[in-house]
């Protein structure tokens, strides 16, 4: 889905430095290949399973395995230690299986020797499936079935974000594209008329049209009127879907539209902060989610100014990774002042043949930022507490009723709950929410459950990538609007 040029920017710097150690990582991944959202139930395909497993295997070779290229200090190489890893995903038939597949690659079966246990009576018990390892996955129940829906923002419950995304449909840009592409979409009706009526065929539904055709191009042995689907046509369908989606997911003049990216930023800082304050006890955080989270974060972090390819929808199994690194000794665990953060992105399946690339965040030039600078920049748009979320979204009912009554809400993302690099309590109080909906740790989950219930179902719309999801043209609870799968 993404242009390959995003992986070969000239300004990309080397990923490692002399004497550098990795202390922990936060990985956010899109699910693997799936069936079309227009033909529910949407499910992970065998190809998708292979994609996320391959990505998990790469990250094992990078961070976990004996002889890893960038080993995490103190990580258990073969037999997983539950205290060192946190994985989460919304419960549905695409994101949850994708997480399982990724974890199978990260910590594969350990074999008959390590995968066995001797009981008191001398009996040796072999672990099934050649030492298969069972890794727990935290579930965000409010995101259930998210990959069966087309409109990501529609489940966010964030009133102002919904209103903001809907504003796109009244802009001159939208109306211009709606009118100028009318004949183009009409010409595609013979390809999809078994699923979409002629009245559905317009830029208004750019993503779902692209999604259906893209899935058919990957899986279908035959496609009706396939002569209409040339390479140029595919590129135009994808490009229009990208524009549609990015405009629904992010708007520089109205940040609330990127509520998913804001809650994701809070999660990231919270998770990495817990690694620091816990002196490396928790080392790996993994979240799976839809592409809307990627695109809203790309906009907020100024990555779109770095390269226009960041406007696009990341392909299946794409990952963005945040590494905590230090050049100081890891024994004892270094202080926050000696810790930095590196951001890496890889479009589509990550493997030893196609590896992640480091990019500078926030419009800066360096790819490695001091931890305190990283926190400061992220907190400019992060939304992590329930009161912050309620006030930013303008919600006053349900779980937000108490926040409104108490008047404790804060519209600032840098409130007193902002990350602290010295507090033993972990500092950051950033809730896990949005399309990305997954919780950083059990402690965070339990503490911020109410916010998660509000936000984790959130489906932000990615505006500009070639694979946009077009739902109905307006954002509402009836499934109208763009969907991010």
Coordinates of N, CA, C and O in Angstrom, one line a residue, residues 209-376:
X209 N -14.6 0.9 -1.4 CA -14.5 0.5 -2.8 C -13.0 0.0 -3.1 O -12.8 -1.0 -3.7
X210 N -12.1 0.8 -2.6 CA -10.7 0.3 -2.7 C -10.5 -1.0 -2.0 O -9.8 -1.9 -2.6
X211 N -11.0 -1.1 -0.8 CA -10.8 -2.3 0.0 C -11.3 -3.5 -0.7 O -10.6 -4.6 -0.8
X212 N -12.5 -3.5 -1.3 CA -13.0 -4.6 -1.9 C -12.2 -5.0 -3.2 O -11.9 -6.2 -3.4
X213 N -11.8 -4.0 -4.0 CA -11.0 -4.3 -5.2 C -9.6 -4.8 -4.8 O -9.1 -5.7 -5.4
X214 N -9.0 -4.2 -3.8 CA -7.7 -4.6 -3.4 C -7.7 -6.1 -2.9 O -6.8 -6.9 -3.2
X215 N -8.7 -6.5 -2.1 CA -8.8 -7.8 -1.6 C -9.0 -8.8 -2.8 O -8.3 -9.9 -2.8
X216 N -9.8 -8.4 -3.7 CA -10.0 -9.2 -4.9 C -8.7 -9.4 -5.7 O -8.5 -10.5 -6.2
X217 N -8.0 -8.4 -5.8 CA -6.7 -8.4 -6.6 C -5.7 -9.4 -5.9 O -4.9 -10.0 -6.6
X218 N -5.8 -9.5 -4.6 CA -4.9 -10.4 -3.9 C -5.4 -11.9 -3.9 O -4.6 -12.8 -4.1
X219 N -6.7 -12.1 -3.8 CA -7.2 -13.4 -3.5 C -8.1 -14.0 -4.6 O -8.1 -15.3 -4.7
X220 N -8.8 -13.3 -5.4 CA -9.8 -13.8 -6.3 C -9.1 -14.4 -7.6 O -8.3 -13.7 -8.2
X221 N -9.5 -15.6 -8.0 CA -9.0 -16.2 -9.2 C -9.5 -15.4 -10.4 O -8.8 -15.3 -11.4
X222 N -10.8 -14.9 -10.3 CA -11.4 -14.2 -11.4 C -12.0 -12.9 -10.8 O -12.5 -12.9 -9.7
X223 N -12.0 -11.8 -11.6 CA -12.7 -10.6 -11.2 C -13.6 -10.1 -12.4 O -13.1 -10.1 -13.5
X224 N -14.8 -9.8 -12.1 CA -15.7 -9.3 -13.2 C -15.1 -8.1 -13.8 O -14.6 -7.2 -13.2
X225 N -15.2 -8.1 -15.2 CA -14.7 -6.9 -15.9 C -13.3 -6.5 -15.5 O -13.0 -5.4 -15.4
X226 N -12.4 -7.5 -15.3 CA -11.1 -7.3 -14.8 C -10.3 -6.4 -15.8 O -9.3 -5.8 -15.3
X227 N -10.7 -6.3 -17.0 CA -9.9 -5.4 -17.9 C -10.0 -4.0 -17.5 O -9.2 -3.1 -18.0
X228 N -11.0 -3.6 -16.7 CA -11.1 -2.2 -16.2 C -10.1 -1.9 -15.2 O -9.8 -0.7 -14.9
X229 N -9.5 -2.9 -14.5 CA -8.6 -2.7 -13.4 C -7.2 -2.7 -13.9 O -6.4 -3.7 -13.7
X230 N -6.7 -1.7 -14.5 CA -5.3 -1.5 -14.9 C -4.5 -1.0 -13.7 O -5.0 -0.6 -12.7
X231 N -3.2 -1.1 -13.9 CA -2.3 -0.6 -12.8 C -2.6 0.9 -12.5 O -2.6 1.3 -11.4
X232 N -2.9 1.7 -13.6 CA -3.2 3.1 -13.4 C -4.5 3.3 -12.6 O -4.6 4.2 -11.8
X233 N -5.4 2.4 -12.9 CA -6.7 2.5 -12.2 C -6.6 2.1 -10.7 O -7.1 2.8 -9.8
X234 N -5.8 1.1 -10.5 CA -5.5 0.7 -9.1 C -4.9 1.8 -8.3 O -5.2 2.1 -7.2
X235 N -3.9 2.5 -8.9 CA -3.2 3.6 -8.3 C -4.2 4.7 -8.0 O -4.1 5.3 -6.9
X236 N -5.1 5.0 -8.9 CA -6.0 6.1 -8.7 C -7.0 5.8 -7.6 O -7.3 6.6 -6.7
X237 N -7.5 4.5 -7.6 CA -8.4 4.1 -6.5 C -7.7 4.3 -5.1 O -8.3 4.8 -4.2
X238 N -6.5 3.8 -5.1 CA -5.7 3.8 -3.8 C -5.4 5.3 -3.4 O -5.6 5.6 -2.2
X239 N -5.0 6.1 -4.3 CA -4.7 7.5 -4.0 C -5.9 8.2 -3.5 O -5.8 9.0 -2.5
X240 N -7.0 8.1 -4.1 CA -8.2 8.7 -3.7 C -8.7 8.3 -2.3 O -9.1 9.1 -1.5
X241 N -8.5 7.0 -2.1 CA -8.9 6.5 -0.8 C -7.9 7.0 0.3 O -8.4 7.3 1.4
X242 N -6.7 7.2 0.0 CA -5.7 7.8 0.9 C -6.1 9.2 1.3 O -6.1 9.6 2.5
X243 N -6.4 10.0 0.3 CA -6.8 11.4 0.5 C -8.1 11.4 1.4 O -8.1 12.2 2.4
X244 N -9.0 10.6 1.1 CA -10.3 10.5 1.8 C -10.0 10.2 3.3 O -10.5 10.8 4.2
X245 N -9.2 9.1 3.5 CA -9.0 8.7 4.9 C -8.2 9.6 5.7 O -8.5 9.8 6.9
X246 N -7.1 10.2 5.2 CA -6.3 11.0 6.0 C -7.0 12.3 6.4 O -6.9 12.8 7.5
X247 N -7.9 12.8 5.5 CA -8.7 14.0 5.9 C -9.7 13.7 7.0 O -10.1 14.6 7.7
X248 N -10.1 12.4 7.1 CA -11.0 12.1 8.2 C -10.2 11.8 9.5 O -10.8 11.8 10.6
X249 N -8.9 11.5 9.4 CA -8.1 11.1 10.6 C -7.4 12.2 11.2 O -7.0 12.2 12.4
X250 N -7.0 13.3 10.4 CA -6.2 14.3 11.0 C -6.5 15.7 10.3 O -6.7 15.7 9.0
X251 N -6.4 16.7 11.0 CA -6.5 18.1 10.5 C -5.7 19.0 11.4 O -5.9 19.1 12.6
X252 N -4.7 19.6 10.8 CA -3.8 20.4 11.6 C -4.5 21.5 12.4 O -4.0 21.9 13.5
X253 N -5.6 22.1 11.9 CA -6.2 23.2 12.5 C -7.3 22.7 13.5 O -7.9 23.5 14.2
X254 N -7.5 21.4 13.6 CA -8.5 20.9 14.5 C -8.0 19.5 15.1 O -8.4 18.5 14.7
X255 N -7.1 19.6 16.1 CA -6.4 18.4 16.6 C -7.3 17.3 17.1 O -6.9 16.2 17.1
X256 N -8.5 17.7 17.6 CA -9.4 16.6 18.2 C -9.8 15.6 17.1 O -10.1 14.4 17.5
X257 N -9.7 15.9 15.9 CA -9.9 14.9 14.8 C -9.0 13.7 15.0 O -9.3 12.6 14.6
X258 N -7.8 14.0 15.5 CA -6.8 12.9 15.6 C -6.8 12.3 17.1 O -5.7 12.0 17.6
X259 N -8.0 12.2 17.6 CA -8.1 11.7 19.0 C -7.4 10.3 19.2 O -6.8 10.0 20.2
X260 N -7.4 9.5 18.1 CA -6.8 8.2 18.2 C -5.3 8.3 18.4 O -4.6 7.7 19.2
X261 N -4.7 9.2 17.6 CA -3.2 9.5 17.8 C -2.9 10.1 19.1 O -1.8 9.8 19.7
X262 N -3.8 10.9 19.6 CA -3.5 11.6 20.9 C -3.5 10.5 22.0 O -2.7 10.6 22.9
X263 N -4.5 9.6 22.0 CA -4.5 8.6 23.1 C -3.4 7.6 22.9 O -2.9 7.1 23.9
X264 N -3.0 7.3 21.6 CA -1.9 6.5 21.4 C -0.6 7.1 22.0 O 0.2 6.4 22.6
X265 N -0.4 8.4 21.8 CA 0.8 9.0 22.3 C 0.9 8.8 23.8 O 1.9 8.6 24.4
X266 N -0.3 9.0 24.5 CA -0.3 8.8 25.9 C 0.1 7.4 26.3 O 0.9 7.1 27.2
X267 N -0.5 6.4 25.6 CA -0.1 5.0 25.8 C 1.4 4.8 25.7 O 2.0 4.0 26.5
X268 N 1.9 5.3 24.7 CA 3.4 5.0 24.4 C 4.2 5.6 25.5 O 5.1 4.9 26.0
X269 N 4.0 6.8 25.9 CA 4.8 7.5 26.9 C 4.6 6.7 28.2 O 5.5 6.5 29.0
X270 N 3.3 6.3 28.5 CA 3.1 5.6 29.8 C 3.8 4.3 29.8 O 4.4 3.9 30.8
X271 N 3.8 3.5 28.7 CA 4.4 2.2 28.7 C 5.9 2.4 28.8 O 6.6 1.6 29.6
X272 N 6.5 3.3 28.1 CA 8.0 3.4 28.2 C 8.4 4.0 29.5 O 9.4 3.6 30.1
X273 N 7.5 4.9 30.1 CA 7.8 5.4 31.4 C 7.8 4.3 32.5 O 8.6 4.3 33.4
X274 N 6.9 3.3 32.3 CA 6.9 2.2 33.3 C 8.1 1.4 33.1 O 8.6 0.8 34.1
X275 N 8.7 1.3 31.9 CA 9.9 0.5 31.8 C 11.0 1.2 32.5 O 11.9 0.6 33.2
X276 N 11.1 2.6 32.5 CA 12.1 3.3 33.1 C 12.0 3.3 34.7 O 12.9 2.9 35.4
X277 N 10.7 3.6 35.1 CA 10.5 3.6 36.6 C 10.6 2.2 37.2 O 10.9 2.1 38.4
X278 N 10.3 1.2 36.4 CA 10.4 -0.2 36.9 C 11.8 -0.8 36.7 O 11.9 -2.0 36.9
X279 N 12.7 0.1 36.3 CA 14.1 -0.3 36.1 C 14.2 -1.5 35.1 O 15.0 -2.5 35.4
X280 N 13.4 -1.5 34.1 CA 13.5 -2.5 33.0 C 12.8 -3.8 33.3 O 13.0 -4.8 32.6
X281 N 11.9 -3.8 34.3 CA 11.2 -5.1 34.6 C 10.3 -5.4 33.4 O 10.3 -6.6 33.0
X282 N 9.5 -4.5 32.9 CA 8.7 -4.7 31.7 C 9.5 -4.2 30.5 O 9.9 -3.0 30.5
X283 N 9.8 -5.1 29.5 CA 10.7 -4.7 28.5 C 10.1 -4.6 27.1 O 10.6 -3.8 26.2
X284 N 9.0 -5.3 26.9 CA 8.4 -5.2 25.5 C 6.9 -5.0 25.7 O 6.2 -5.7 26.4
X285 N 6.4 -3.9 25.0 CA 5.0 -3.7 24.9 C 4.6 -3.8 23.4 O 5.2 -3.2 22.5
X286 N 3.5 -4.5 23.2 CA 3.0 -4.8 21.8 C 1.5 -4.5 21.7 O 0.8 -5.0 22.6
X287 N 1.1 -3.7 20.8 CA -0.3 -3.4 20.5 C -0.6 -3.7 19.1 O 0.2 -3.4 18.2
X288 N -1.8 -4.2 18.8 CA -2.3 -4.3 17.5 C -3.5 -3.5 17.3 O -4.3 -3.3 18.2
X289 N -3.6 -2.8 16.2 CA -4.8 -2.0 15.9 C -4.9 -1.7 14.4 O -4.2 -2.2 13.6
X290 N -5.9 -0.8 14.1 CA -6.2 -0.5 12.8 C -5.3 0.7 12.3 O -4.6 1.3 13.1
X291 N -5.3 1.0 11.0 CA -4.4 1.9 10.4 C -4.7 3.4 10.8 O -3.9 4.2 10.7
X292 N -5.9 3.6 11.3 CA -6.3 5.0 11.6 C -5.3 5.6 12.7 O -5.0 6.7 12.7
X293 N -4.9 4.7 13.6 CA -4.0 5.1 14.6 C -2.6 5.6 14.1 O -2.0 6.6 14.5
X294 N -2.2 4.8 13.1 CA -0.9 5.2 12.4 C -1.0 6.6 11.8 O -0.2 7.5 12.1
X295 N -2.1 6.8 11.0 CA -2.2 8.1 10.3 C -2.4 9.3 11.1 O -1.8 10.4 10.9
X296 N -3.2 9.2 12.2 CA -3.4 10.3 13.0 C -2.1 10.6 13.8 O -1.8 11.8 14.0
X297 N -1.4 9.6 14.2 CA -0.1 9.8 14.9 C 0.9 10.4 13.9 O 1.7 11.4 14.2
X298 N 0.9 10.0 12.7 CA 1.8 10.5 11.7 C 1.6 12.0 11.5 O 2.6 12.8 11.4
X299 N 0.4 12.5 11.5 CA 0.1 13.9 11.4 C 0.5 14.7 12.6 O 1.1 15.7 12.5
X300 N 0.2 14.1 13.8 CA 0.5 14.8 15.0 C 2.0 14.9 15.2 O 2.5 15.9 15.8
X301 N 2.8 13.9 14.8 CA 4.2 13.9 15.0 C 5.0 14.6 13.9 O 6.2 14.5 13.9
X302 N 4.3 15.2 13.0 CA 4.9 15.9 11.8 C 5.7 15.0 10.9 O 6.5 15.5 10.2
X303 N 5.3 13.7 10.9 CA 6.0 12.8 9.9 C 5.6 13.1 8.5 O 6.3 12.8 7.6
X304 N 4.4 13.6 8.3 CA 3.9 14.0 7.0 C 4.7 15.1 6.4 O 4.8 15.2 5.1
X305 N 5.3 15.9 7.2 CA 6.2 17.0 6.7 C 7.6 16.4 6.3 O 8.3 17.0 5.5
X306 N 7.9 15.3 6.8 CA 9.2 14.6 6.5 C 9.1 14.0 5.1 O 10.1 14.0 4.4
X307 N 8.0 13.3 4.9 CA 7.9 12.6 3.6 C 6.4 12.4 3.3 O 5.6 12.0 4.2
X308 N 5.9 12.8 2.1 CA 4.5 12.7 1.8 C 3.9 11.3 1.8 O 2.7 11.1 1.9
X309 N 4.8 10.3 1.8 CA 4.3 8.9 1.8 C 3.6 8.6 3.2 O 2.8 7.7 3.3
X310 N 3.9 9.4 4.2 CA 3.3 9.2 5.5 C 1.8 9.6 5.5 O 1.1 9.4 6.5
X311 N 1.4 10.2 4.5 CA -0.1 10.5 4.4 C -0.9 9.3 4.1 O -2.1 9.2 4.3
X312 N -0.2 8.2 3.6 CA -0.9 7.0 3.1 C -1.2 6.1 4.2 O -0.7 6.1 5.4
X313 N -2.1 5.1 3.9 CA -2.5 4.1 4.8 C -1.4 3.0 4.8 O -1.1 2.5 3.8
X314 N -0.9 2.7 6.0 CA 0.2 1.6 6.0 C -0.4 0.3 5.6 O -1.6 0.0 5.8
X315 N 0.4 -0.5 5.0 CA 0.0 -1.8 4.5 C -0.2 -2.7 5.6 O 0.1 -2.5 6.8
X316 N -0.8 -3.9 5.3 CA -1.0 -4.9 6.3 C 0.3 -5.3 7.0 O 1.4 -5.3 6.4
X317 N 0.3 -5.5 8.3 CA 1.4 -5.9 9.1 C 2.5 -4.8 9.3 O 3.6 -5.1 9.7
X318 N 2.2 -3.6 8.9 CA 3.1 -2.5 9.1 C 3.3 -2.3 10.6 O 2.5 -2.6 11.5
X319 N 4.5 -1.8 11.0 CA 4.8 -1.6 12.4 C 5.5 -0.2 12.6 O 6.3 0.3 11.7
X320 N 5.2 0.4 13.7 CA 6.1 1.5 14.2 C 6.6 1.1 15.6 O 5.8 0.6 16.4
X321 N 7.8 1.4 15.8 CA 8.5 0.9 17.0 C 9.2 2.1 17.7 O 9.8 3.0 17.1
X322 N 9.1 2.1 19.0 CA 9.8 3.1 19.8 C 10.8 2.4 20.7 O 10.4 1.6 21.6
X323 N 12.1 2.7 20.5 CA 13.1 2.0 21.3 C 13.6 2.9 22.4 O 13.9 4.1 22.2
X324 N 13.7 2.4 23.6 CA 14.4 3.1 24.7 C 15.9 2.7 24.6 O 16.2 1.5 24.8
X325 N 16.8 3.6 24.5 CA 18.2 3.2 24.3 C 19.1 4.1 25.2 O 18.7 5.2 25.7
X326 N 20.2 3.6 25.5 CA 21.2 4.3 26.3 C 22.6 3.9 25.9 O 22.9 2.8 25.4
X327 N 23.5 4.9 26.1 CA 25.0 4.6 25.9 C 25.7 4.4 27.3 O 26.9 4.3 27.3
X328 N 24.9 4.5 28.4 CA 25.4 4.3 29.7 C 25.4 2.8 30.0 O 24.8 2.0 29.3
X329 N 26.0 2.4 31.1 CA 25.9 1.1 31.6 C 24.5 0.7 32.0 O 23.8 1.5 32.5
X330 N 24.1 -0.5 31.7 CA 22.8 -1.0 32.0 C 22.7 -1.6 33.4 O 21.6 -2.0 33.9
X331 N 23.9 -1.7 34.1 CA 23.9 -2.2 35.5 C 24.7 -1.2 36.4 O 25.9 -1.0 36.2
X332 N 24.0 -0.5 37.3 CA 22.6 -0.5 37.5 C 21.8 0.2 36.4 O 22.4 0.8 35.5
X333 N 20.5 0.0 36.4 CA 19.7 0.6 35.4 C 19.9 2.1 35.3 O 20.0 2.8 36.3
X334 N 20.1 2.6 34.1 CA 20.5 4.1 33.9 C 19.4 5.0 34.4 O 18.2 4.7 34.4
X335 N 19.8 6.2 34.7 CA 18.8 7.3 35.1 C 18.2 7.8 33.8 O 18.7 7.7 32.7
X336 N 17.0 8.5 33.9 CA 16.3 9.0 32.8 C 17.1 9.9 31.9 O 17.0 10.0 30.7
X337 N 18.0 10.7 32.6 CA 18.8 11.6 31.8 C 19.8 11.0 30.8 O 20.2 11.6 29.9
X338 N 20.0 9.7 31.1 CA 20.9 8.9 30.2 C 20.2 8.1 29.2 O 20.8 7.2 28.5
X339 N 18.9 8.3 29.1 CA 18.0 7.4 28.2 C 17.5 8.3 27.1 O 17.1 9.4 27.2
X340 N 17.4 7.7 25.9 CA 16.9 8.3 24.7 C 15.8 7.4 24.0 O 15.7 6.3 24.4
X341 N 15.1 8.0 23.0 CA 14.1 7.3 22.3 C 14.4 7.3 20.8 O 14.7 8.4 20.3
X342 N 14.2 6.2 20.1 CA 14.4 6.2 18.7 C 13.0 5.7 18.1 O 12.5 4.7 18.6
X343 N 12.6 6.3 17.0 CA 11.3 5.9 16.3 C 11.7 5.2 15.0 O 12.5 5.7 14.3
X344 N 11.1 4.1 14.8 CA 11.3 3.3 13.6 C 10.0 3.0 12.9 O 9.0 2.7 13.6
X345 N 9.9 2.9 11.6 CA 8.7 2.5 10.9 C 9.1 1.6 9.8 O 10.1 1.7 9.1
X346 N 8.2 0.6 9.6 CA 8.3 -0.3 8.4 C 7.0 -0.5 7.9 O 6.0 -0.9 8.5
X347 N 6.9 -0.2 6.6 CA 5.6 -0.5 5.9 C 5.5 -1.9 5.4 O 6.4 -2.4 4.8
X348 N 4.4 -2.6 5.7 CA 4.1 -4.0 5.4 C 5.0 -4.9 6.3 O 5.6 -4.5 7.2
X349 N 5.0 -6.2 5.9 CA 5.7 -7.2 6.7 C 7.2 -6.9 6.9 O 7.9 -6.6 5.9
X350 N 7.6 -7.0 8.1 CA 9.0 -6.7 8.5 C 9.7 -8.1 8.4 O 9.2 -9.1 8.9
X351 N 10.9 -8.1 7.8 CA 11.7 -9.3 7.8 C 13.2 -9.0 7.7 O 13.5 -7.8 7.7
X352 N 14.0 -10.0 7.8 CA 15.4 -9.7 7.7 C 15.9 -9.1 6.4 O 16.9 -8.6 6.2
X353 N 15.0 -9.3 5.4 CA 15.3 -8.8 4.0 C 14.7 -7.3 3.9 O 15.1 -6.6 3.0
X354 N 13.8 -6.9 4.7 CA 13.2 -5.6 4.7 C 13.0 -5.1 6.1 O 12.0 -5.5 6.7
X355 N 13.9 -4.3 6.6 CA 13.9 -4.0 8.0 C 13.4 -2.6 8.3 O 13.3 -1.7 7.4
X356 N 13.1 -2.3 9.5 CA 12.6 -1.0 9.9 C 13.6 0.1 9.7 O 14.8 -0.1 9.7
X357 N 13.1 1.3 9.5 CA 13.9 2.5 9.2 C 13.7 3.5 10.3 O 12.5 3.7 10.7
X358 N 14.7 4.2 10.8 CA 14.6 5.3 11.8 C 14.2 6.6 11.1 O 14.8 7.0 10.1
X359 N 13.3 7.3 11.7 CA 12.9 8.6 11.2 C 12.8 9.6 12.4 O 12.4 9.3 13.5
X360 N 13.2 10.9 12.1 CA 13.1 11.9 13.2 C 11.6 12.3 13.4 O 10.9 12.5 12.4
X361 N 11.3 12.5 14.6 CA 9.9 12.9 15.0 C 9.8 14.4 15.2 O 10.9 15.1 15.4
X362 N 8.6 14.9 15.2 CA 8.3 16.3 15.6 C 9.0 17.4 14.8 O 9.3 18.5 15.3
X363 N 9.4 17.1 13.5 CA 10.0 18.0 12.7 C 11.5 18.3 13.0 O 12.1 19.3 12.5
X364 N 12.1 17.4 13.8 CA 13.5 17.6 14.2 C 14.4 16.9 13.2 O 13.9 16.2 12.3
X365 N 15.7 17.0 13.4 CA 16.6 16.4 12.5 C 17.2 15.1 13.0 O 17.6 14.2 12.2
X366 N 17.3 14.9 14.3 CA 17.9 13.7 14.8 C 16.9 12.6 15.0 O 15.8 12.9 15.4
X367 N 17.4 11.4 14.8 CA 16.5 10.2 15.0 C 16.5 9.7 16.4 O 15.7 8.8 16.8
X368 N 17.4 10.2 17.3 CA 17.5 9.8 18.7 C 17.2 11.0 19.5 O 18.0 11.9 19.5
X369 N 16.2 11.0 20.3 CA 15.8 12.1 21.2 C 16.0 11.8 22.6 O 15.7 10.7 23.1
X370 N 16.6 12.7 23.4 CA 16.6 12.5 24.9 C 15.2 12.2 25.4 O 14.2 12.8 24.9
X371 N 15.1 11.3 26.4 CA 13.8 10.9 26.9 C 13.0 12.1 27.3 O 11.8 12.2 27.0
X372 N 13.5 13.1 28.0 CA 12.8 14.2 28.5 C 12.2 15.0 27.3 O 11.1 15.5 27.4
X373 N 13.0 15.2 26.2 CA 12.5 15.9 25.1 C 11.4 15.2 24.4 O 10.4 15.8 23.9
X374 N 11.5 13.9 24.3 CA 10.5 13.0 23.7 C 9.2 13.2 24.5 O 8.1 13.4 23.9
X375 N 9.3 13.1 25.8 CA 8.1 13.2 26.6 C 7.4 14.6 26.4 O 6.2 14.8 26.3
X376 N 8.2 15.6 26.4 CA 7.7 17.0 26.2 C 7.0 17.1 24.9 O 5.9 17.7 24.9

